[in-house]
XYZ file of C-alpha atoms in Angstrom:
674
model
C 156.035 126.572 33.391
C 153.912 128.397 36.511
C 150.743 127.595 34.526
C 151.787 124.324 34.414
C 152.724 123.950 37.983
C 149.257 125.343 39.176
C 147.234 122.043 38.429
C 149.687 119.836 40.561
C 149.909 122.021 43.631
C 145.838 122.066 43.494
C 146.003 118.133 43.366
C 148.531 118.245 46.032
C 146.016 120.025 48.164
C 142.956 118.322 47.226
C 145.078 115.060 48.630
C 145.727 116.575 51.550
C 142.188 117.792 52.358
C 141.188 114.108 51.771
C 143.959 112.871 53.922
C 142.919 114.545 56.720
C 139.227 113.777 56.232
C 140.190 110.238 55.889
C 141.632 110.432 59.220
C 138.653 112.426 61.221
C 136.448 110.034 59.756
C 138.468 107.279 61.044
C 138.088 109.077 64.668
C 134.675 109.550 64.311
C 134.564 106.095 63.393
C 136.666 104.749 66.471
C 134.959 106.652 68.911
C 130.948 106.025 67.639
C 132.167 102.330 67.896
C 133.245 102.548 71.532
C 129.870 104.248 72.265
C 128.379 101.793 70.367
C 130.044 99.073 72.749
C 129.205 100.860 76.045
C 125.521 101.172 74.746
C 125.658 97.326 74.015
C 127.421 97.031 77.619
C 124.915 99.481 79.470
C 121.877 97.545 77.407
C 123.134 94.078 78.325
C 123.436 95.320 82.150
C 119.990 96.904 82.028
C 118.702 93.377 80.616
C 120.146 91.277 83.195
C 119.060 93.471 85.543
C 115.068 93.560 83.877
C 115.107 89.940 83.380
C 116.701 88.961 87.190
C 114.805 91.307 89.391
C 112.523 89.242 91.891
C 109.818 92.173 91.669
C 107.615 91.877 88.510
C 108.517 94.361 85.483
C 106.043 95.424 83.016
C 106.653 98.014 80.265
C 103.571 99.826 78.496
C 102.935 101.921 75.872
C 101.170 105.172 75.978
C 97.955 103.850 75.227
C 98.731 101.012 78.211
C 99.310 98.506 76.075
C 102.249 95.380 77.253
C 105.257 95.741 75.261
C 107.541 94.288 77.248
C 107.839 92.094 80.583
C 110.225 90.383 82.549
C 110.634 86.845 83.743
C 108.944 87.482 87.566
C 105.883 89.304 85.722
C 105.633 86.123 83.644
C 104.882 84.275 86.640
C 103.052 86.228 88.639
C 100.146 86.525 86.044
C 101.078 82.931 84.863
C 100.844 83.560 81.175
C 103.541 82.973 78.621
C 105.399 86.166 77.203
C 103.661 85.994 73.496
C 100.458 85.903 75.288
C 101.140 89.191 77.293
C 102.705 91.790 74.523
C 99.838 93.722 72.841
C 97.266 93.012 75.755
C 95.960 95.718 77.851
C 97.460 95.918 81.196
C 93.754 95.649 82.776
C 93.324 92.872 80.998
C 95.488 91.482 82.330
C 95.951 92.884 86.001
C 92.025 92.417 87.097
C 91.921 94.858 89.330
C 90.087 98.101 89.526
C 92.659 100.366 90.789
C 95.453 100.465 88.537
C 93.887 101.926 85.601
C 92.770 105.145 87.595
C 96.296 105.916 89.113
C 97.893 105.370 85.347
C 95.273 108.347 84.096
C 95.609 110.555 87.222
C 99.253 110.393 87.088
C 99.429 111.211 83.278
C 97.338 113.779 84.073
C 99.488 115.095 87.029
C 103.260 113.930 87.458
C 103.283 114.839 90.748
C 100.656 112.372 92.014
C 101.913 109.687 94.001
C 103.124 106.658 91.788
C 102.575 103.693 94.360
C 99.538 102.141 94.450
C 98.001 98.782 96.402
C 96.593 96.191 94.119
C 94.502 93.300 94.516
C 94.529 90.697 92.158
C 91.312 87.863 91.437
C 93.392 86.082 88.870
C 94.335 83.434 88.654
C 94.148 83.358 91.993
C 93.707 86.514 94.415
C 96.748 88.289 95.454
C 97.714 91.307 97.159
C 100.018 93.389 95.603
C 102.138 96.919 95.409
C 102.914 98.438 92.328
C 105.470 101.408 91.801
C 104.625 103.332 88.253
C 107.215 105.086 86.570
C 106.354 107.662 83.197
C 108.830 107.047 79.982
C 108.889 109.795 78.233
C 111.836 110.662 75.440
C 111.016 112.614 72.501
C 107.446 111.550 70.756
C 108.045 108.256 72.487
C 106.359 107.645 75.449
C 104.793 104.893 78.087
C 105.321 103.384 81.449
C 106.885 100.768 83.450
C 105.331 99.593 86.336
C 107.350 97.455 89.485
C 104.825 95.092 91.008
C 105.784 93.016 94.180
C 103.659 90.610 95.612
C 103.068 90.789 98.978
C 100.386 88.444 99.635
C 102.154 86.376 101.890
C 103.204 89.208 104.410
C 99.630 90.732 104.684
C 98.654 86.765 105.589
C 101.510 86.592 108.509
C 100.137 90.305 109.111
C 96.594 88.414 109.380
C 98.018 85.629 111.513
C 100.209 87.974 113.618
C 96.906 89.735 114.374
C 94.843 86.721 115.154
C 97.539 85.368 117.100
C 97.749 88.713 119.407
C 93.887 88.836 119.332
C 93.891 85.367 121.299
C 96.622 85.578 123.648
C 95.561 88.882 124.578
C 92.006 87.994 125.459
C 92.918 84.350 127.424
C 95.821 86.174 129.354
C 92.862 88.678 130.679
C 91.262 85.837 132.629
C 93.914 85.031 134.788
C 95.381 88.281 135.131
C 91.797 89.704 136.168
C 92.152 86.966 138.822
C 95.231 88.125 140.189
C 94.236 91.461 140.123
C 90.823 90.803 141.765
C 92.018 88.544 144.678
C 95.103 90.791 145.558
C 92.828 93.772 145.422
C 90.139 92.035 147.727
C 93.328 91.044 150.392
C 94.100 94.508 150.359
C 90.799 95.422 150.952
C 89.992 93.254 153.909
C 93.506 94.150 155.266
C 92.032 97.740 155.439
C 89.197 96.194 157.823
C 91.183 94.295 159.732
C 94.988 95.843 159.488
C 96.431 92.460 160.379
C 99.251 92.604 157.565
C 102.902 93.436 158.995
C 104.579 96.095 156.885
C 106.628 94.133 154.859
C 103.221 92.092 153.453
C 101.591 95.172 152.744
C 105.211 96.176 150.825
C 104.720 92.595 148.701
C 100.958 92.922 148.151
C 101.871 96.157 146.388
C 104.345 94.794 144.130
C 102.123 91.903 142.997
C 99.510 94.576 142.539
C 102.036 96.762 140.702
C 102.953 93.928 138.942
C 99.801 92.537 137.919
C 99.200 96.566 136.546
C 102.058 96.658 133.974
C 101.118 93.343 132.975
C 97.369 94.421 132.166
C 98.806 97.442 130.518
C 100.546 95.444 128.248
C 97.662 92.949 127.663
C 95.233 95.969 127.192
C 97.649 97.411 124.449
C 97.643 94.146 122.568
C 93.750 94.047 122.651
C 93.947 97.760 121.492
C 96.255 96.859 118.704
C 94.529 93.792 117.490
C 91.188 95.912 117.630
C 92.328 98.405 115.569
C 94.024 96.314 113.249
C 90.941 94.005 112.159
C 89.797 94.562 108.894
C 85.631 94.853 110.240
C 86.587 97.748 112.252
C 83.725 99.986 113.188
C 83.732 103.477 115.098
C 82.773 103.616 118.444
C 80.445 106.537 118.139
C 80.867 109.980 116.151
C 79.871 112.626 118.800
C 80.743 116.176 119.498
C 83.156 117.152 122.187
C 85.038 120.448 123.051
C 88.603 119.208 122.560
C 90.675 120.962 125.075
C 88.282 119.068 127.600
C 89.679 115.799 126.223
C 92.984 116.718 126.003
C 92.950 117.858 129.633
C 91.183 114.595 130.510
C 93.726 112.527 128.758
C 96.476 114.282 130.468
C 95.393 113.960 133.570
C 95.540 110.040 133.242
C 99.062 110.283 132.143
C 100.354 112.882 134.897
C 101.361 111.048 137.740
C 103.591 109.233 135.352
C 104.948 112.264 134.337
C 105.289 113.927 137.899
C 107.381 110.556 139.300
C 109.796 111.570 136.338
C 109.386 115.771 137.575
C 108.494 116.248 133.909
C 106.248 119.080 132.602
C 103.013 118.700 131.215
C 102.016 121.723 129.622
C 98.702 122.166 127.703
C 97.791 125.368 125.136
C 94.565 124.177 123.485
C 91.780 126.622 122.630
C 88.498 126.165 124.612
C 86.401 127.413 121.644
C 87.370 124.595 119.300
C 84.902 121.608 118.928
C 85.018 118.815 116.883
C 82.376 115.803 115.716
C 84.518 112.453 115.895
C 85.110 109.289 117.327
C 86.403 110.891 120.428
C 87.731 107.445 121.551
C 89.645 106.761 118.757
C 91.449 110.436 119.406
C 91.760 109.609 123.072
C 93.600 106.369 122.195
C 96.226 108.508 120.209
C 97.114 111.097 122.523
C 97.180 108.624 125.052
C 100.050 107.027 123.149
C 101.582 109.883 122.306
C 101.593 111.801 125.544
C 102.942 108.619 127.199
C 105.704 107.887 124.278
C 106.898 111.270 125.020
C 107.150 110.625 128.977
C 109.029 107.478 127.883
C 111.771 109.141 126.236
C 111.620 112.462 128.006
C 114.874 112.825 130.792
C 113.606 113.686 134.317
C 113.315 117.302 134.571
C 112.333 117.600 130.888
C 108.910 119.031 129.257
C 106.170 117.935 127.050
C 103.881 120.413 125.262
C 100.483 119.815 124.238
C 99.184 122.165 121.621
C 95.728 122.527 119.920
C 94.424 125.259 117.330
C 92.166 125.309 114.477
C 92.842 126.026 110.582
C 90.131 126.077 107.652
C 87.968 123.201 109.149
C 91.336 121.418 110.422
C 92.346 120.864 113.725
C 96.261 121.247 114.191
C 97.566 119.198 117.176
C 100.817 118.969 118.332
C 102.749 116.635 120.811
C 106.430 118.085 122.119
C 109.113 117.146 124.095
C 112.799 118.133 124.961
C 113.430 114.138 124.895
C 116.685 112.193 123.721
C 115.043 112.543 119.786
C 114.847 109.617 117.347
C 117.602 109.140 114.697
C 116.450 110.044 110.851
C 117.125 107.007 109.525
C 114.457 105.917 112.388
C 111.849 108.214 111.087
C 110.311 106.213 108.686
C 109.957 102.654 110.922
C 108.736 104.357 114.064
C 105.081 103.588 113.109
C 105.834 100.126 112.515
C 104.409 97.534 114.532
C 106.574 96.481 117.465
C 109.513 98.310 116.100
C 112.020 99.438 119.030
C 114.197 102.517 118.278
C 116.621 100.936 121.147
C 117.864 97.130 120.842
C 115.259 94.760 122.585
C 118.356 93.908 124.952
C 119.483 97.069 125.889
C 116.824 99.768 125.673
C 115.951 101.565 128.585
C 112.103 101.768 128.176
C 109.821 98.971 128.117
C 107.014 97.972 126.087
C 105.965 96.409 122.848
C 106.806 99.122 120.422
C 103.170 99.048 119.836
C 102.142 102.986 120.954
C 102.800 104.803 117.708
C 101.392 102.012 115.341
C 98.261 102.428 117.696
C 98.312 106.353 117.230
C 98.756 106.107 113.345
C 96.036 103.762 113.007
C 93.211 105.737 115.275
C 94.685 109.118 113.406
C 94.039 107.225 109.945
C 90.431 106.282 111.418
C 89.527 109.636 111.910
C 90.509 110.751 108.401
C 93.543 112.610 109.521
C 97.585 112.348 109.263
C 99.842 112.153 111.582
C 103.540 113.544 111.002
C 106.759 113.320 113.173
C 109.957 116.036 113.493
C 112.612 114.914 115.614
C 116.399 115.867 116.332
C 118.840 113.616 118.318
C 119.194 115.351 121.980
C 116.920 118.132 121.434
C 113.365 116.544 121.554
C 110.592 115.246 118.817
C 106.987 117.084 117.915
C 104.445 114.793 116.571
C 101.570 116.603 114.316
C 98.286 115.670 113.964
C 96.129 117.317 111.046
C 92.325 116.297 111.742
C 89.264 117.161 110.297
C 86.833 118.943 112.472
C 84.137 116.726 111.065
C 84.430 113.027 110.818
C 82.142 111.567 108.194
C 80.252 108.483 108.738
C 81.680 105.333 107.192
C 78.505 103.215 106.838
C 78.768 103.730 103.499
C 82.588 103.400 102.805
C 81.325 99.964 104.817
C 78.817 99.283 102.496
C 80.493 100.006 99.265
C 83.604 97.870 100.219
C 81.329 94.919 101.097
C 79.985 95.035 97.718
C 83.219 95.765 96.156
C 84.271 92.009 98.076
C 81.126 90.710 96.709
C 81.532 91.436 93.579
C 85.356 90.408 93.541
C 84.575 86.739 94.784
C 81.920 86.463 92.315
C 84.351 87.456 89.529
C 87.236 85.355 91.205
C 85.036 82.160 91.264
C 84.421 82.392 87.256
C 87.863 82.880 86.843
C 88.611 80.017 88.508
C 86.335 77.850 86.716
C 87.674 79.252 83.575
C 91.459 78.391 84.708
C 91.437 75.281 86.196
C 92.557 73.017 83.200
C 95.578 75.835 82.550
C 96.173 75.464 86.169
C 96.972 71.842 85.818
C 99.214 71.994 83.310
C 100.901 73.811 85.551
C 101.159 71.814 88.533
C 104.830 70.427 87.280
C 106.462 73.470 87.133
C 104.613 74.471 90.696
C 106.097 71.506 92.130
C 109.728 72.704 90.786
C 108.973 75.541 93.061
C 108.285 74.060 96.264
C 112.152 74.096 97.439
C 111.930 78.027 97.062
C 108.879 78.014 99.174
C 109.959 75.891 101.806
C 112.821 78.099 101.933
C 110.356 81.079 102.328
C 108.255 79.583 105.099
C 111.539 78.686 107.361
C 112.142 82.808 107.094
C 108.831 83.562 108.128
C 108.729 81.100 110.939
C 112.135 82.499 111.863
C 110.219 86.037 111.892
C 107.238 84.997 113.452
C 109.575 82.888 116.289
C 111.459 86.425 116.697
C 107.975 87.934 117.142
C 106.892 85.555 119.636
C 110.188 85.713 121.717
C 109.264 89.777 121.878
C 105.731 89.466 122.986
C 107.050 86.458 125.556
C 109.797 88.313 127.258
C 107.172 91.542 127.542
C 104.646 89.407 129.317
C 107.782 87.349 131.003
C 109.003 90.450 133.206
C 105.855 91.154 134.992
C 104.541 87.881 135.664
C 108.246 87.359 137.706
C 107.717 90.369 139.933
C 104.456 89.082 141.062
C 105.924 85.356 141.414
C 109.040 87.179 143.407
C 106.681 88.917 145.859
C 103.958 86.220 146.160
C 106.894 83.694 147.363
C 108.059 86.598 149.611
C 104.661 87.180 150.996
C 104.334 83.222 151.410
C 107.415 82.741 153.121
C 106.825 85.553 155.836
C 103.771 85.384 158.066
C 100.867 84.036 156.499
C 99.732 82.634 159.973
C 98.056 86.027 160.797
C 96.076 85.885 157.857
C 92.429 85.001 158.367
C 91.167 81.705 156.066
C 89.606 83.697 153.541
C 92.784 85.723 152.981
C 94.531 82.582 153.089
C 92.229 81.404 150.200
C 92.356 84.427 148.112
C 96.182 84.199 148.253
C 96.026 80.406 147.162
C 92.996 81.327 144.152
C 95.904 84.026 143.386
C 98.623 82.055 142.785
C 96.911 79.005 140.919
C 95.731 81.961 138.138
C 99.467 83.359 138.223
C 100.421 79.556 137.847
C 97.825 79.416 134.880
C 99.359 82.539 133.284
C 103.339 81.926 133.362
C 102.122 77.889 131.874
C 100.828 80.177 128.940
C 103.861 82.185 128.432
C 106.286 78.994 128.647
C 103.742 77.887 126.086
C 104.501 80.708 123.705
C 108.436 80.041 124.558
C 108.375 76.649 123.864
C 106.654 77.104 120.408
C 108.927 80.025 119.548
C 111.937 77.830 120.049
C 110.664 75.178 117.989
C 109.423 77.428 115.412
C 113.035 78.661 115.147
C 114.964 75.444 115.610
C 117.003 77.380 118.297
C 115.547 74.801 120.975
C 117.596 71.792 119.601
C 116.581 67.856 120.786
C 118.787 67.119 123.782
C 118.954 63.456 123.296
C 119.268 61.112 125.812
C 117.681 57.935 127.620
C 114.124 58.802 128.607
C 112.309 56.898 131.110
C 108.803 56.970 129.772
C 106.998 55.548 133.034
C 109.084 58.154 134.939
C 107.767 61.216 132.620
C 104.063 60.180 132.892
C 103.787 59.724 136.837
C 105.702 63.297 137.277
C 103.567 64.636 134.532
C 100.231 62.933 136.206
C 101.260 64.243 139.483
C 101.392 67.773 138.524
C 98.094 67.577 137.295
C 96.035 65.096 139.366
C 94.990 67.961 141.360
C 93.302 69.973 138.459
C 91.363 66.390 137.869
C 90.489 66.151 141.547
C 88.901 69.354 141.594
C 86.964 68.420 138.372
C 86.275 64.814 140.079
C 87.851 63.284 137.240
C 89.120 59.968 137.444
C 93.107 59.774 136.140
C 94.296 56.618 135.411
C 98.067 55.356 134.609
C 98.427 52.771 132.256
C 102.551 52.204 131.707
C 104.804 49.415 132.237
C 106.950 50.148 134.844
C 110.646 50.625 133.391
C 109.562 51.600 130.003
C 112.376 53.491 128.490
C 113.175 55.627 125.055
C 116.393 55.272 124.165
C 116.900 58.063 122.455
C 114.891 61.502 123.271
C 114.281 64.836 124.844
C 113.174 64.343 128.288
C 112.084 67.830 128.939
C 110.196 68.183 125.557
C 108.579 64.618 125.912
C 107.197 65.729 129.106
C 105.961 68.842 127.598
C 104.009 67.125 125.324
C 102.387 64.522 127.644
C 101.552 67.603 129.788
C 99.456 69.069 127.197
C 97.882 66.121 125.874
C 96.930 65.240 129.862
C 95.867 69.302 130.581
C 93.729 69.135 127.106
C 92.119 66.115 127.995
C 91.135 67.220 131.401
C 89.819 70.332 129.876
C 87.464 69.087 128.113
C 86.111 66.306 129.760
C 83.186 66.713 132.066
C 83.012 66.402 135.618
C 83.270 62.370 136.986
C 84.448 61.559 133.591
C 87.515 59.415 133.105
C 90.884 59.957 131.566
C 93.327 57.262 130.694
C 97.144 57.613 129.938
C 98.984 54.560 128.299
C 102.302 53.867 126.948
C 103.528 50.920 125.014
C 106.061 49.909 122.510
C 104.478 49.060 118.594
C 106.907 47.296 116.249
C 109.356 50.128 116.173
C 107.740 52.880 118.013
C 106.828 54.024 121.384
C 103.509 55.222 121.502
C 101.792 57.563 124.003
C 98.197 58.145 123.980
C 95.740 59.813 126.541
C 92.059 58.706 126.398
C 89.337 60.658 127.717
C 85.255 60.603 127.922
C 84.933 64.123 126.740
C 83.219 66.646 124.727
C 85.246 64.721 121.250
C 85.889 66.556 118.310
C 84.058 66.593 114.800
C 85.172 64.765 111.849
C 85.680 67.929 109.786
C 87.895 69.628 112.969
C 89.861 67.320 113.513
C 92.361 68.328 111.175
C 92.566 71.609 112.514
C 93.367 70.452 115.967
C 97.222 70.719 114.999
C 97.268 73.475 114.064
C 99.004 76.784 116.158
C 96.656 78.660 117.910
C 93.616 76.347 116.448
C 90.838 77.160 118.680
C 87.774 74.952 117.769
C 84.835 77.469 119.248
C 84.979 81.182 120.690
C 86.742 81.486 124.100
C 84.142 82.855 125.532
C 81.658 80.289 124.574
C 83.722 77.043 125.002
C 84.113 77.969 128.793
C 88.171 76.519 128.793
C 91.067 78.908 128.602
C 94.203 78.266 126.219
C 95.756 80.205 123.659
C 95.411 76.955 121.116
C 98.851 75.854 121.409
C 99.050 72.753 123.179
C 98.577 69.637 120.426
C 100.392 71.841 117.731
C 102.974 71.483 120.120
C 102.785 67.809 120.658
C 102.961 67.597 117.033
C 105.907 69.868 116.375
C 107.583 67.432 119.260
C 106.674 64.211 117.663
C 108.017 65.696 114.596
C 111.227 66.704 115.650
C 111.986 63.267 117.180
C 110.969 61.750 113.925
C 107.619 60.246 114.791
C 103.820 61.394 114.135
C 100.909 62.198 115.848
C 97.401 60.269 115.847
C 93.847 61.650 116.830
C 90.382 59.344 116.903
C 87.354 61.056 118.400
C 83.656 60.888 117.966
C 81.805 63.681 119.171
C 79.875 63.047 122.442
C 81.613 59.994 123.186
C 85.542 60.894 123.782
C 88.802 61.052 122.115
C 92.069 59.354 122.068
C 95.102 62.015 121.035
C 98.500 61.046 121.026
C 102.279 60.585 119.459
C 103.933 57.718 118.130
C 108.409 58.031 118.439
C 110.439 55.944 116.875
C 112.531 53.577 119.546
C 116.259 53.945 117.221
C 117.190 56.827 114.931
C 119.099 60.216 114.564
C 117.317 63.344 114.453
C 117.909 66.244 112.542
C 117.190 68.268 115.330
C 120.007 66.512 117.700
C 122.513 68.902 119.531
C-alpha cells in the first residue's frame, strides 16, 4: 500500500511546485508589463520633448554620423530628416569649429562642452552648441543642442552701432557746454564780477556737464571695445605698481569724498609688456565699482603679485556685496544689480562689461567672489607678456574671406531649393513678426535706460542755467553773456537729441499711444516754424510757409504730428546751404492731408533714398558731413505717419534739392488710439 501511495505524493508535490512557478511567472509578467508601460510613457515623454524643444537637437553615432534629429534642427539646416540620417555632421553644419570640439571632448571628457559656431549654409548664421557624450555599454555617440543666436547677435551689433553714433554725436553739444562754462569761469577769475550765487550755479553746470561727459565716455569706451575690428593701442613695457598708483590717484578724490580708504599692495619689481591702456581701463572700472558699492568709512584694497609668468591682480572691498544669483550676470552690458528705479548708484551698468572685455583683449581672465554685506573681490589673471594679435587678425581676415567665397558658392547651388521653400517661409512670417515685436520692446527698454541716465545731468545743468539767468546777468560783460547764450543753445541741441531717443523708444514699445483729437495743422506748422526760424536766419536761409488758414485734421495726435513737422524742417535746414530756400506746405489730396517740406539742399542719391527712413541712418560719416544728429529724425517721421495709418514720400535730386513729407488719412480709426 505504501508503495502505491508514493507516486501519488510525488505527483501532488510536483503539482504544487508547478502551481507556485506559474504564480511567480504571473507576478514577473505583471511586473515586467508595468515596467514596459513605464518605459513606454517615459519614451513618449522624451520623444515629445525631443520633438518640441525650440533648440535644434541632433544625435550622432561614434563616427559623427547623424542618427536622429528633431524638427527644430531640420528647419535650421533646411533639409528633410531622410536627407540628414546617415550623413556626417560636418557635411551638414559647414563650420570649422564643431569637429575639433567633438574630437577634443572625446579625448578629454572634462573639456568644455560648449562651442560657438558660424554656419555658412544655406545662409550665414551664428549658432551656440552644447555637446553631451552618450555611452551605454558598447553603444556610444553624441547629442548636440544647437541654438540659433543670429538675431541676438544682430541686435547686439545694432545696439553697439547706436551707442557709437549717440555717444559721438552727444560729444559736440557737450563739449560746447563744458567749453563755454570753463571760459565763463576763467573770465571771472580775471574780473571777479560774478556773485557767490552765480559761481555756485556755474559750478553746478560744470559738475552736471562732467557727469554727462563721464557717461558719454563710458559709452564710447564700451563701443570701442565691442567693435569687431578692435586693435591694440600699443604694447609697451611698464612697471605694474606705477600704473596701479596712477589709476588709483584718478579716483582718490571720489574715495575721499565717501571717506573710503584706498590701500595698494603691489610689488614694485613686477613688470609687464602689454597694452597698458586696456589694463588701465579695466582697473579704473573695478576701482570705481568698488567705490560706488562700498559704504562710507569702508576700505578698498588693491593687491598685485607675480606667479609663474602671470600677474594676479585683486581688487577687494568690504562693501554691500553681490547676491549669488547675480554673480553670473554682472558682466553683461547694462546689467544693474539694483532695480533701475530704486538703485542708489547711477550709471549705465557698463563698467564691469568694459573691464571683462579689456581683460579678454589682454589674454587674461576675470573672476569674482562676493558675500552679501561682507564684501567683494575681483581677481584678474594676466600674462606678463601679451602677444601681438597681428597674426591672429590676418588669420581671422583670411578665414572670413574663405568663408565668404564658400558662402557665395553655396548661394548659387541652393537658389533653386530656397525658391521652393518660399511658401513655407511665408507661413513663418507671423512668428517672425512676433519675435521682432519682442526685439523692439527690448530695444525700447534699452533706449529708455540710456535716455533716463542722460536726462538727469541735463536737468541739473538746465536748472543751474535757468537760475543763473534769473539772478544778476546784468553784471556780466558782453562776451560773458555771449558765452552763456552759446552754452544755452548747445544744451538745447543736446536735450533735443535725448528727447528724440525718448520719442523713438515710446513709439517702438507702443506705449506712446496716439492721443486723438482735432488738430489745427496750420497752427502746428506756425508754431514749429517760429521755433526753427532763428536757426534758419542764422544760416541766412529763407523759410516760406504755404498753408491754408483753418486747415484741420479731424483726428490725430497733435504732439506727434508736431514732432514730425519739426524733424522735417530741421532736416531741411541742416542739409541746405546758406541763402537757400525752404518751403513747408500742407494741403488736402483726395482722402489724405499732405505735409511736405521742399528745400534747395544737397539732395539724396537714388540708391540712398530708402535708407533715410531707417533708424540711426547716417548717409555719410558724422565728422565729414559737418552736421550733428542721431539719424532718428526721418525714422520718427515715418513712425508717426504709419501710426496714423498714413505713409511717407520722398523726391530728391542730388545738387538740386528734396521734397520730403508724409500723408495722413483724413478719416480713419487707428490701432494706436488710446
